[in-house]
XYZ file of C-alpha atoms in Angstrom:
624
model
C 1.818 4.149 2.173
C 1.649 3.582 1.066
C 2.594 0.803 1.805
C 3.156 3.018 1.314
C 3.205 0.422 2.934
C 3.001 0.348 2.575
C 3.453 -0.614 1.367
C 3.386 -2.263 2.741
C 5.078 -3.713 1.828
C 5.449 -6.884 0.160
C 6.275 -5.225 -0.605
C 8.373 -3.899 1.738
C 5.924 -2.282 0.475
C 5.395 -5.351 -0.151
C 8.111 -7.667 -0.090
C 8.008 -10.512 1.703
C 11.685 -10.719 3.304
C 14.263 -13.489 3.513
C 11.894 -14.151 6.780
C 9.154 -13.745 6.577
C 6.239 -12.956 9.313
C 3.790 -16.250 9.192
C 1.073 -15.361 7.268
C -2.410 -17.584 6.867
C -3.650 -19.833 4.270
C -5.486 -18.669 1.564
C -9.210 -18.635 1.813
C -12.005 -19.149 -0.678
C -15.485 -17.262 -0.253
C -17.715 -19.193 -1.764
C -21.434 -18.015 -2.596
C -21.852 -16.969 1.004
C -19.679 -19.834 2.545
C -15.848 -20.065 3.249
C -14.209 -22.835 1.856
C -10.577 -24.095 1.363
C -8.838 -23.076 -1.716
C -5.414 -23.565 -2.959
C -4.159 -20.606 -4.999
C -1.054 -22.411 -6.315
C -3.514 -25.327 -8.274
C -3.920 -25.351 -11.551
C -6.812 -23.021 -12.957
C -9.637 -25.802 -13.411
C -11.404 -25.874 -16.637
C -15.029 -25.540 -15.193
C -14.085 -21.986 -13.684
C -15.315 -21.035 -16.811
C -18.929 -19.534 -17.685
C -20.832 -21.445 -19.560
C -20.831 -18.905 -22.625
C -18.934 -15.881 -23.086
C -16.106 -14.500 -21.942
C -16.366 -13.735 -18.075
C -15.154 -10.647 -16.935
C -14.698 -9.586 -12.917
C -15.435 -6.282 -12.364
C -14.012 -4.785 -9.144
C -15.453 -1.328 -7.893
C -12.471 0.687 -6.079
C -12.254 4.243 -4.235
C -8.912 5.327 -5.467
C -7.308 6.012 -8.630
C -4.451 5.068 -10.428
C -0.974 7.254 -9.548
C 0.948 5.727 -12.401
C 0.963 2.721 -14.401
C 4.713 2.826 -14.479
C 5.871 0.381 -11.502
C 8.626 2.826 -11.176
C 6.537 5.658 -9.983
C 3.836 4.136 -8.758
C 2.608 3.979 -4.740
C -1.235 3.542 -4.888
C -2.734 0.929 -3.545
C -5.012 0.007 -7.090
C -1.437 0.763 -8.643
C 0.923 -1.326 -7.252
C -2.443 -4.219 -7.171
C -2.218 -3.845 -10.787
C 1.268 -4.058 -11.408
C 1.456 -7.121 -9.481
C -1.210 -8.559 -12.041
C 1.242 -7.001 -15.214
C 4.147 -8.404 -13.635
C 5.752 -10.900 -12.413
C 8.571 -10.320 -9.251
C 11.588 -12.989 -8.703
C 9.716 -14.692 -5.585
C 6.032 -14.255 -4.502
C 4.050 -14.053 -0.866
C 2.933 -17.908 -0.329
C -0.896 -17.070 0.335
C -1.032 -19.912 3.109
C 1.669 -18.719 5.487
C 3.697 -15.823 4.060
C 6.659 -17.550 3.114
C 9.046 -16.422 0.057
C 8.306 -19.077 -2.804
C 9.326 -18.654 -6.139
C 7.501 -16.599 -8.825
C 10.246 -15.688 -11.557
C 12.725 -17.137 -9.527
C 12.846 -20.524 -8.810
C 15.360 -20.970 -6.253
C 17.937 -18.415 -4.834
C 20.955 -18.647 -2.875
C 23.361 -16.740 -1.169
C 27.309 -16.715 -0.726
C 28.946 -18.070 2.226
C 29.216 -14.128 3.866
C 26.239 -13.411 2.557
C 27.003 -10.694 0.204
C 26.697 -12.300 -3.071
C 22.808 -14.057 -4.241
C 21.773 -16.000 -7.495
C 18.855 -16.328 -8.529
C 17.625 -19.466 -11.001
C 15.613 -17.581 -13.678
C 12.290 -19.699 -14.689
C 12.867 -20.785 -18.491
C 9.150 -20.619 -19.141
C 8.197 -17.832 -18.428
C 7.786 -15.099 -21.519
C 6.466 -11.865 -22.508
C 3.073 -10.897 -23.406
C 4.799 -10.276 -27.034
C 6.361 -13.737 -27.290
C 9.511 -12.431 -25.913
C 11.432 -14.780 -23.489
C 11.814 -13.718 -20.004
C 15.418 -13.711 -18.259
C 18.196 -12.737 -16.043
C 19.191 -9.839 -17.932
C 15.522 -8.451 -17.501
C 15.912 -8.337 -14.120
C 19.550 -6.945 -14.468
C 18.215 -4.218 -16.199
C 15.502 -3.470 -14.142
C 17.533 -2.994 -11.043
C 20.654 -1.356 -13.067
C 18.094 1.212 -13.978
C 16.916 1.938 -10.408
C 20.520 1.921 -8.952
C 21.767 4.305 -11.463
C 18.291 6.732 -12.112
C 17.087 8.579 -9.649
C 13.787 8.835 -11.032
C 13.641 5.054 -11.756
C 14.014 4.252 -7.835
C 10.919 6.415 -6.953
C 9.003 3.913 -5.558
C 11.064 0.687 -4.716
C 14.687 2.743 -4.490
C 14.977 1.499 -1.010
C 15.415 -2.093 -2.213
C 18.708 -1.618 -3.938
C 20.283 0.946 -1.853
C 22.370 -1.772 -0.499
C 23.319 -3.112 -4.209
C 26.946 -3.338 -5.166
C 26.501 -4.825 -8.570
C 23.752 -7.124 -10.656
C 24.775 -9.254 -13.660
C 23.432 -11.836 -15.613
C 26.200 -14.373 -16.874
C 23.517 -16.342 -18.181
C 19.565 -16.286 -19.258
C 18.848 -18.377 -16.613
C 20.986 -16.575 -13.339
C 20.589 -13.340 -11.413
C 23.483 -12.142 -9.396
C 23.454 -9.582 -7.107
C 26.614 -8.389 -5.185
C 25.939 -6.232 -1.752
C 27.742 -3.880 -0.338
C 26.097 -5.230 3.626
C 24.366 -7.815 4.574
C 20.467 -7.465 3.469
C 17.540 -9.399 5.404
C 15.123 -8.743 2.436
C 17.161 -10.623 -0.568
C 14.219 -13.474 -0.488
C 11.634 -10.748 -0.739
C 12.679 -7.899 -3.325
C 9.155 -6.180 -3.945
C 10.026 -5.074 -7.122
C 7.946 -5.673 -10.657
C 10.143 -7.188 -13.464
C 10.458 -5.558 -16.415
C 11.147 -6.184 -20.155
C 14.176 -4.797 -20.982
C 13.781 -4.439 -24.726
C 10.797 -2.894 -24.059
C 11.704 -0.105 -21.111
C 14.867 1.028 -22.292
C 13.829 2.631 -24.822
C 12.359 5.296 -22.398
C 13.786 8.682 -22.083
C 12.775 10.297 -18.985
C 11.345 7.834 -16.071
C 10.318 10.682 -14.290
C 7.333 11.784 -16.619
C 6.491 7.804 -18.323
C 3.346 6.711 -16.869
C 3.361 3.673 -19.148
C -0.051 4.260 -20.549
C 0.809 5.356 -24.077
C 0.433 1.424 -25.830
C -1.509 -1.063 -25.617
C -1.703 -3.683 -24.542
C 1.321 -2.947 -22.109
C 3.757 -5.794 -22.259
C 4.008 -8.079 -19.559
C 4.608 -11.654 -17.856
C 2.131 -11.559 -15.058
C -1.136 -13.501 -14.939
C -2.939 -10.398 -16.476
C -2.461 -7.984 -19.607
C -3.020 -4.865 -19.560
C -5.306 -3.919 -22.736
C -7.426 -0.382 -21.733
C -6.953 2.473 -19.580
C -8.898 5.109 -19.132
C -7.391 7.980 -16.174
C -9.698 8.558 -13.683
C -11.824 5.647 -15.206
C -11.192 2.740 -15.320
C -8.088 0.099 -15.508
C -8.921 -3.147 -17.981
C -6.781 -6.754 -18.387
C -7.106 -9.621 -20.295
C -6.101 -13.209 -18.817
C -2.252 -14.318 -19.522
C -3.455 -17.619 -21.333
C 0.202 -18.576 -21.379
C 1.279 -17.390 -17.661
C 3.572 -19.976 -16.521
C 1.265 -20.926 -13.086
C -1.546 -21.285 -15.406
C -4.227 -18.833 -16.488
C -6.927 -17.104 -14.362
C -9.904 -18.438 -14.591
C -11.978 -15.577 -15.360
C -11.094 -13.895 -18.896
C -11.304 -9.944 -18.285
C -10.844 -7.987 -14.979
C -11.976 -4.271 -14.791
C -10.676 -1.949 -11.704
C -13.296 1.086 -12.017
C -12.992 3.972 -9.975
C -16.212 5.331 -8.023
C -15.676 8.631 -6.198
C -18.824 7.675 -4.539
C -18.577 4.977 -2.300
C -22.978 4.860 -2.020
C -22.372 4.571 -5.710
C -20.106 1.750 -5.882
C -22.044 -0.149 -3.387
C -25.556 0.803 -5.144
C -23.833 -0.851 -8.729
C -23.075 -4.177 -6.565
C -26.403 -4.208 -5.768
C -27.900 -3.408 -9.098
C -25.186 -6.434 -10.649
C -23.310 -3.741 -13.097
C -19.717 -4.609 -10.638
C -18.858 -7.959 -9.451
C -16.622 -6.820 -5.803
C -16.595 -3.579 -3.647
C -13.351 -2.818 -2.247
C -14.671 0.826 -0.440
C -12.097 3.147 0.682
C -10.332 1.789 1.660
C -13.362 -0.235 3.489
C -17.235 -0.414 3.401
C -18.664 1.894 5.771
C -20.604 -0.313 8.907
C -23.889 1.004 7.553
C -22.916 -0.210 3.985
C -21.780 -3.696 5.246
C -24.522 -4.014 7.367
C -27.214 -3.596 4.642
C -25.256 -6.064 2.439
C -24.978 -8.614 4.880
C -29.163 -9.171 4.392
C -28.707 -8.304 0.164
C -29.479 -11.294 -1.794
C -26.340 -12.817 -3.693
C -24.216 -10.638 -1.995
C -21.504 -12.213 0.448
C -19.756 -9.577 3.088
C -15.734 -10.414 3.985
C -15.459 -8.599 6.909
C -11.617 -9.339 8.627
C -8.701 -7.884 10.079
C -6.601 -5.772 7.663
C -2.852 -4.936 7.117
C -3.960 -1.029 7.123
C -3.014 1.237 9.786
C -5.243 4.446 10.457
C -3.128 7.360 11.221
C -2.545 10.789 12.325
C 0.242 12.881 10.732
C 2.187 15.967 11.513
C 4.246 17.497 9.574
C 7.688 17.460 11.111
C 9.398 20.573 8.740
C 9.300 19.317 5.002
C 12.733 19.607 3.998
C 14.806 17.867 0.917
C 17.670 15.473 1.573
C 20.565 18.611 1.830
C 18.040 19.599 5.142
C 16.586 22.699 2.212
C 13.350 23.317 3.908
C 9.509 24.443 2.471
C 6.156 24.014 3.150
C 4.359 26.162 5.649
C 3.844 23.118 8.677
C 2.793 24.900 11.971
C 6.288 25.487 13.722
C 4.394 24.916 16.993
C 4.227 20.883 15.360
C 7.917 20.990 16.211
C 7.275 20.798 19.895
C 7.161 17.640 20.981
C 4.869 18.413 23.713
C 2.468 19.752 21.474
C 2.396 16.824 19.494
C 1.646 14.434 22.565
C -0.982 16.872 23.902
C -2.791 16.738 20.922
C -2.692 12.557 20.465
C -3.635 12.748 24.612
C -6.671 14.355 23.442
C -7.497 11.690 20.914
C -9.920 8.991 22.387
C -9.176 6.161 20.374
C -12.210 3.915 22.172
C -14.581 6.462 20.391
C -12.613 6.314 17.256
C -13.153 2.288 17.332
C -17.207 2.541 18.703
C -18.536 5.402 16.690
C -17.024 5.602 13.753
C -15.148 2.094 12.756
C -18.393 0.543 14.916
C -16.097 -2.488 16.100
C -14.863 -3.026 12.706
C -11.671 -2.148 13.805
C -8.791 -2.578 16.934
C -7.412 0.758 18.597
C -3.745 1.649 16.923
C -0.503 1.758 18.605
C 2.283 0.281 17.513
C 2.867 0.885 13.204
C 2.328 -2.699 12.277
C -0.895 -3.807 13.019
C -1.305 -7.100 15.063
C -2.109 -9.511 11.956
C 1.621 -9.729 11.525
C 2.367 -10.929 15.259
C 6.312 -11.254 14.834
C 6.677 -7.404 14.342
C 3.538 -5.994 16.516
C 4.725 -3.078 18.880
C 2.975 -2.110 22.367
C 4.047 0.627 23.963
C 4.881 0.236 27.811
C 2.612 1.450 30.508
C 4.824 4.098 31.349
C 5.749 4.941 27.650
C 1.637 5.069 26.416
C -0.091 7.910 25.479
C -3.146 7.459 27.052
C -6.669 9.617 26.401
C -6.348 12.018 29.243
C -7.534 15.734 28.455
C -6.563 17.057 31.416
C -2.513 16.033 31.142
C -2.770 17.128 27.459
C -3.740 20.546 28.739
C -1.128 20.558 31.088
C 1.263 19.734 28.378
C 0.541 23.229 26.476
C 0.639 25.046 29.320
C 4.161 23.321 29.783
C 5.272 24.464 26.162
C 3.742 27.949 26.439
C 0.441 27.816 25.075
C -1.884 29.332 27.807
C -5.991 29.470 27.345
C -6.586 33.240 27.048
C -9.928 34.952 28.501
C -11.724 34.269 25.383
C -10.473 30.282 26.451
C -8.116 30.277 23.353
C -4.688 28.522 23.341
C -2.059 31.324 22.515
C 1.438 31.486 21.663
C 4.113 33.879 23.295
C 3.825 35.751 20.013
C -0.140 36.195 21.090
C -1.426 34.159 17.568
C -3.969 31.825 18.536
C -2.990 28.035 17.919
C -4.655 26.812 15.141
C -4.459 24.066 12.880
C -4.885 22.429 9.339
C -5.521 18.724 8.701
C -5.826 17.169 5.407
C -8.625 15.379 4.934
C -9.762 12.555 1.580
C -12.377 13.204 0.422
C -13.272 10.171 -0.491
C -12.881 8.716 2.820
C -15.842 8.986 5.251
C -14.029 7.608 8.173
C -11.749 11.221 7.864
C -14.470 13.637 7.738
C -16.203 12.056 10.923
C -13.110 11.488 12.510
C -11.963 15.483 12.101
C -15.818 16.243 13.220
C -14.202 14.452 16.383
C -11.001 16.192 16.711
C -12.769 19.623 16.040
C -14.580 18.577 19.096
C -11.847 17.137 21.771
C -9.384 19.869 20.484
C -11.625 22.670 20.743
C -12.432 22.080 23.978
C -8.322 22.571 24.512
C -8.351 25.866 22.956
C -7.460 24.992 19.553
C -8.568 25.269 16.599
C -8.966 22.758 13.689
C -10.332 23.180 10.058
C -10.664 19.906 8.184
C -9.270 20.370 4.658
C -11.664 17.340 2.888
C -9.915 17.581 -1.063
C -9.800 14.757 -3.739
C -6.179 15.359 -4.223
C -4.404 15.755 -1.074
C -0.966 14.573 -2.705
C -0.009 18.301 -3.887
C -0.232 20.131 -0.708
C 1.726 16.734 0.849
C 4.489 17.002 -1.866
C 4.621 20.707 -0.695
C 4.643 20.184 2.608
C 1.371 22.722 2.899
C -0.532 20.925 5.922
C 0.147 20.959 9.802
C -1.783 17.963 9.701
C -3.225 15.321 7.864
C -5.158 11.440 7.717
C -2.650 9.170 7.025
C -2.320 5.050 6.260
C -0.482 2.422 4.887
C -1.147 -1.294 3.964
C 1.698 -3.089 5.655
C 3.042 -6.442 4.651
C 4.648 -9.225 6.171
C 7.741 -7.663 6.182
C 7.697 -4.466 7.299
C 11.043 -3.066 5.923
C 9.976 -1.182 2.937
C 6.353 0.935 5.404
C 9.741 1.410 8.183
C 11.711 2.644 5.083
C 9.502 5.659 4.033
C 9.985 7.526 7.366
C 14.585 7.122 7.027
C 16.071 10.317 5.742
C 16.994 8.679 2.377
C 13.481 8.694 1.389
C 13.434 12.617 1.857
C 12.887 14.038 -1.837
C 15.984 15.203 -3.495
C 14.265 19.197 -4.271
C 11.262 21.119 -2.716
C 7.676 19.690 -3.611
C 8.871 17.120 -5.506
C 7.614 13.230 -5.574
C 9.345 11.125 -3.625
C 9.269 7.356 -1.192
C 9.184 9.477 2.140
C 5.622 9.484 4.166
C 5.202 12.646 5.894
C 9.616 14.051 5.798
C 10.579 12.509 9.159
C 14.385 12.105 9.361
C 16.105 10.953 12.847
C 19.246 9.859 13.450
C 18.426 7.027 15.977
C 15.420 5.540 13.801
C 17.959 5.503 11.073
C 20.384 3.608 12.751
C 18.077 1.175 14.125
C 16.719 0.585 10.048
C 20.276 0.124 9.070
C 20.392 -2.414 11.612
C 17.199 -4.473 11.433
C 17.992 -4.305 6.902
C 21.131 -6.343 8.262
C 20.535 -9.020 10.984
C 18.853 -12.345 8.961
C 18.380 -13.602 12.769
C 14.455 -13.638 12.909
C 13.921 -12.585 16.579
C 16.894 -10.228 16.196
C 15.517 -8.328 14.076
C 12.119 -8.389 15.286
C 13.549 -6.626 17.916
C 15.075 -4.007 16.006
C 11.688 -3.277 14.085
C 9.974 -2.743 17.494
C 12.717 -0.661 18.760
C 11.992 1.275 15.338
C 8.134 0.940 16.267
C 8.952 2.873 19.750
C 10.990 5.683 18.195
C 8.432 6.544 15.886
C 5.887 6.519 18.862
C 8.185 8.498 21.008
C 9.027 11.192 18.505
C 5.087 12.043 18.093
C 4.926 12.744 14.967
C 2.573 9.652 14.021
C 0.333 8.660 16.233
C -1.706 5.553 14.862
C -5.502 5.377 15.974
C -6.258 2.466 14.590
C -6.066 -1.299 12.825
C -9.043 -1.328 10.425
C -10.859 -4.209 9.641
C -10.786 -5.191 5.428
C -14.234 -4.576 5.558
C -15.519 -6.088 1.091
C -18.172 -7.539 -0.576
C -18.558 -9.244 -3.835
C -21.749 -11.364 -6.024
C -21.869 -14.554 -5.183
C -23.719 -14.699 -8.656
C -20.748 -13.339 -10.756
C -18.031 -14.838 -8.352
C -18.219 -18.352 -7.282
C -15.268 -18.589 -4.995
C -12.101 -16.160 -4.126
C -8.827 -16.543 -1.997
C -8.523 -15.084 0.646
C -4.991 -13.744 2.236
C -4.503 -14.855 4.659
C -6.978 -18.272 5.020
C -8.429 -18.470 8.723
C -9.719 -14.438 8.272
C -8.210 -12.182 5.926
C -8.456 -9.596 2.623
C -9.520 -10.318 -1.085
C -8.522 -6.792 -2.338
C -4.476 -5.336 -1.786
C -3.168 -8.238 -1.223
C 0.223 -9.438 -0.759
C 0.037 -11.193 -4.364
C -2.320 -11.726 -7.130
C -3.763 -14.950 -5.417
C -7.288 -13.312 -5.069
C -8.215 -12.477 -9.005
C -6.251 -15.402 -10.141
C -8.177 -17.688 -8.582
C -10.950 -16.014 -8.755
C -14.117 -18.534 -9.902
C -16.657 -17.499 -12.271
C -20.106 -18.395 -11.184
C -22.242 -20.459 -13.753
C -24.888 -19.223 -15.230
C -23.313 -15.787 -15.150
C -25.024 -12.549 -17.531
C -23.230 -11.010 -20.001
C -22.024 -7.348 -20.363
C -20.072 -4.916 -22.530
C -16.894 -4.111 -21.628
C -15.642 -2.211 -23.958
C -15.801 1.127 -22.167
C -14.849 -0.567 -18.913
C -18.319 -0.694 -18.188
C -21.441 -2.849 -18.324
C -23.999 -1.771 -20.673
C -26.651 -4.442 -19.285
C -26.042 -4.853 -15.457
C -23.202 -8.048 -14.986
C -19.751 -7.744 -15.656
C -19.311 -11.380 -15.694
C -18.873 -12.734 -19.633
C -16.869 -10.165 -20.826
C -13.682 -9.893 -19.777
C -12.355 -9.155 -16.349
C -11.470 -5.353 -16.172
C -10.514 -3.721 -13.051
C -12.072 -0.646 -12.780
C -10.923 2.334 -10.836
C -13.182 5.407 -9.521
C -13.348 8.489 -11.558
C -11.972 11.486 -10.071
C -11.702 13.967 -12.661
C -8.394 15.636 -13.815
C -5.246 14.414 -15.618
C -2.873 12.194 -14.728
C 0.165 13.885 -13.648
C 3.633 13.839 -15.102
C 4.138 12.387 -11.529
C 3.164 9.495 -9.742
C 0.821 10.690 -6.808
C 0.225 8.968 -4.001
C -2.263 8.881 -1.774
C -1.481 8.382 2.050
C -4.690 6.914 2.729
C -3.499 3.827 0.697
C -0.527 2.478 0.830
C 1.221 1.012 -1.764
C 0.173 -1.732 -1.618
């Protein structure tokens, strides 16, 4: 992450900034074919099924951290919000570009330090409600002033002075410096007479009423934790309503599972986790009424070390390796990391070999490091390394320390992912043969031990958007937590001085290739440093019935993702297929086969347990 990109993003986690990388035209998939598709038409009137409602259900390997868009990181979570809510300007699907969502136009003072926003005067909530300024006034009063409120998008208003609205219809934020991201604020809108009448934002997971009120193109109407995730179509959503009536998010632990219920008609789309395995897309590619989107991704695949958890006052806990903190260490262990392999035998070509932290879909802010600079697979000058930082092989060929304790590690490992557990089969292997030892730690939750800062290691990744400030924000030393084990926006507790300087720097320069540069110079420090080492740019590897789903968008159009996107462009123009079967719903489910005619619930893979008082997050999927 998230994002988170992560998250990634639009978010700066998300967020698309003032400006914006050039994105791609939205795409439409359409029963087997690509063709063009405008996501910002009007819904037309024959999307719908012939009978019925028509529900889209979408199969996903994660599950949901919080339904408060306060707390939450996820992937599914932040996917969802952006259904539930609408933001002040949206990701154009065609090229990336700000373009107004509940904003309609925004401008800034002479210096720079003072925007308006035009509010949108038809916009309203789910209740009847209006929607206006002093919505968004309160929603970023509440993160500036609670701690607990600025969890996941905090690093947004940092830089806020003051926010007023003088009127229903204008926004005004006051800065305290120059901010690049003012056309781009990733944050979910919220209904003020609604949300202040909570009490602590640390423990409200917003899943205590329904339906959950909101302005987006979906309503929330069903959760279930560890279940499933259900919404209903915004009939009166000011860009028109979606043209299928339900969507269900439901959560499979098992990916074989999710991709056996495509096949059997009971889910509509596969996300995977976050992709289809090759073997799984392979054997869809030939399944009848089953279309395969196979393109490059805004993920990064990464390695992780833990630097020394500590809180923002430098308190430190966790029980990281201290042998992590050597730099050469680090770099001996990433030498040993061949990255082709990584890319042949486990992605199987469905995937580029990592480098820089934004992958090379968003071309403006893609890093390379120099010949001289790269860390290159080469065993023998990783060895050499720990011999360098005192680590000899002993007779017994086992890398020691001075204090004679042999050198061996912990990596956390999802469960849920197959591309970790054959990855850390793989580092067991090319390690080992270093002297070190590695045991691969595959849980379902691996945000606990995170939060505690229990790992020496761990499988890390982010969905990055096309700005990259809020997936370069996680790793500043603002985004440490503020006490020991608690949730907070960091990534894996890096905080440097130079990296920080170089964010505060790229936040303020609105010259494009200026601050380009600055991200890059960002993207080298983090490379330097060692303590993430990305393997690799995974493809979005999906696949959806081209019976239940007669065209989607794609983000962006030439070759690009359907789930995670950068928007809501994907289920909101998402096309029913005629002729579609009926289901039950009600349980987020399908009691006979087809989700479509029901309601389109988005259904999220059951894990098991409660939802905690706090947001989790999972670092294998960025916010967004």
């Amino acid at each position: 992450m998230v994002t988170r990109v992560p998250p990634l993003s639009l978010r700066p986690r998300r967020s698309v900034r003032l400006l914006l990388a050039s994105g791609a035209a939205a795409l439409a998939l359409a029963a087997g074919s690509v063709v063009p598709g405008n996501p910002l038409a009007p819904a037309p009137q024959e999307a719908q099924a012939d009978s019925g409602k028509t529900t889209l259900t979408v199969a996903v390997a994660q599950s949901v951290d919080s339904l408060s868009p306060f707390l939450a990181q996820r992937l599914i979570s932040t996917s969802v919000h952006r259904l539930m809510y609408d933001y002040l300007t949206n990701y154009d699907a065609k090229d990336n570009n700000a373009i107004p969502a509940l904003a309609t136009k925004w401008e800034p003072s002479p210096d720079k330090l003072t925007w308006t926003y035009t509010i949108r005067s038809d916009s309203k909530w789910s209740d009847g409600q209006k929607a206006t300024a002093e919505d968004a006034a309160w929603t970023f009063n509440k993160m500036m002033t609670d701690e607990s409120a600025a969890t996941s998008n905090g690093s947004f208003v940092g830089n806020f002075k003051k926010v007023t609205a003088p009127t229903p219809e204008q926004l005004v934020i006051e800065l305290k410096e120059p901010q690049a991201t003012m056309a781009a604020l990733d944050v979910p809108i919220v209904p003020k007479h609604v949300w202040e009448k909570v009490g602590d934002f640390s423990k409200f997971n917003n899943d205590t009423k329904f339906p959950i009120v909101g302005n987006g193109p979906f309503i929330l109407t069903d959760y279930k934790v560890d279940s499933y995730v259900k919404l209903k179509a915004n009939k009166d959503f000011w860009r028109g309503s979606p043209k299928f009536d339900e969507i269900v998010f439901r959560y499979y632990k098992d990916q074989d599972a999710a991709v056996a219920a495509l096949r059997k008609g009971e889910v509509s789309f596969v996300a995977g986790s976050p992709s289809l395995t090759p073997a799984q897309s392979a054997s869809l590619k030939t399944a009848k009424n089953i279309k395969v989107n196979d393109a490059p991704g805004r993920r990064f695949y990464a390695l992780a070390t833990n630097p020394g958890a500590r809180t923002k006052d430098g308190t430190k806990f966790g029980d990281g390796h201290p042998a992590l903190l050597d730099q050469k260490v680090r770099q001996a262990l990433f030498m040993a990391v061949d990255r082709k392999t990584v890319i042949d035998k486990v992605f199987q070509g469905h995937a580029v070999e990592g480098e820089g932290y934004v992958p090379p879909r968003f071309s403006e802010y893609f890093w390379q490091p120099s010949a001289d600079q790269k860390l290159s697979y080469d065993p023998a000058k990783a060895a050499a390394l720990l011999d360098e930082a005192g680590y000899e092989k002993n007779g017994a060929g086992k890398r020691v320390g001075k204090d004679g304790k042999p050198l061996d590690f912990r990596i956390l490992c999802h469960a849920t992912d197959p591309n970790d557990k054959a990855i850390g089969k793989y580092l067991q292997e090319w390690w080992g043969d270093l002297g070190i030892g590695l045991k691969v730690d595959c849980i379902d939750n691996v945000s606990d031990p995170w939060y505690a800062g229990e790992y020496d290691l761990a499988f890390d990744g982010w969905s990055v958007n096309p700005d990259p400030d809020f997936v370069m924000s996680i790793h500043t030393c603002a985004a440490l937590p503020a006490k020991p084990k608690e949730s907070a926006a960091t990534d894996n507790f890096i905080c440097d001085k130079q990296y920080d300087e170089l964010y505060a720097k790229q936040l303020a320069e609105y010259d494009p290739a200026k601050r380009a540069d600055l991200v890059k110079q960002m993207e080298s420090r983090l490379y330097d440093t060692g303590y993430m080492n990305v393997m690799a740019y995974p493809n979005a590897v999906e696949a959806y019935r081209t019976d239940q789903i007669k065209s989607i968008t794609t983000m962006p159009s030439a070759a690009g993702n359907i789930y995670g996107q950068d928007g809501y462009w994907s289920w909101w123009s998402a096309v029913p297929a005629a002729g579609a079967s009926s289901g039950s719903s009600d349980d987020g489910g399908s009691s006979t086969g087809v989700l479509i005619g029901i309601g389109v619930a988005v259904v999220v893979l059951a894990g098991g347990g409660l939802l905690f008082a706090m947001r989790r997050r999972s670092t294998a999927e960025d916010r967004e």
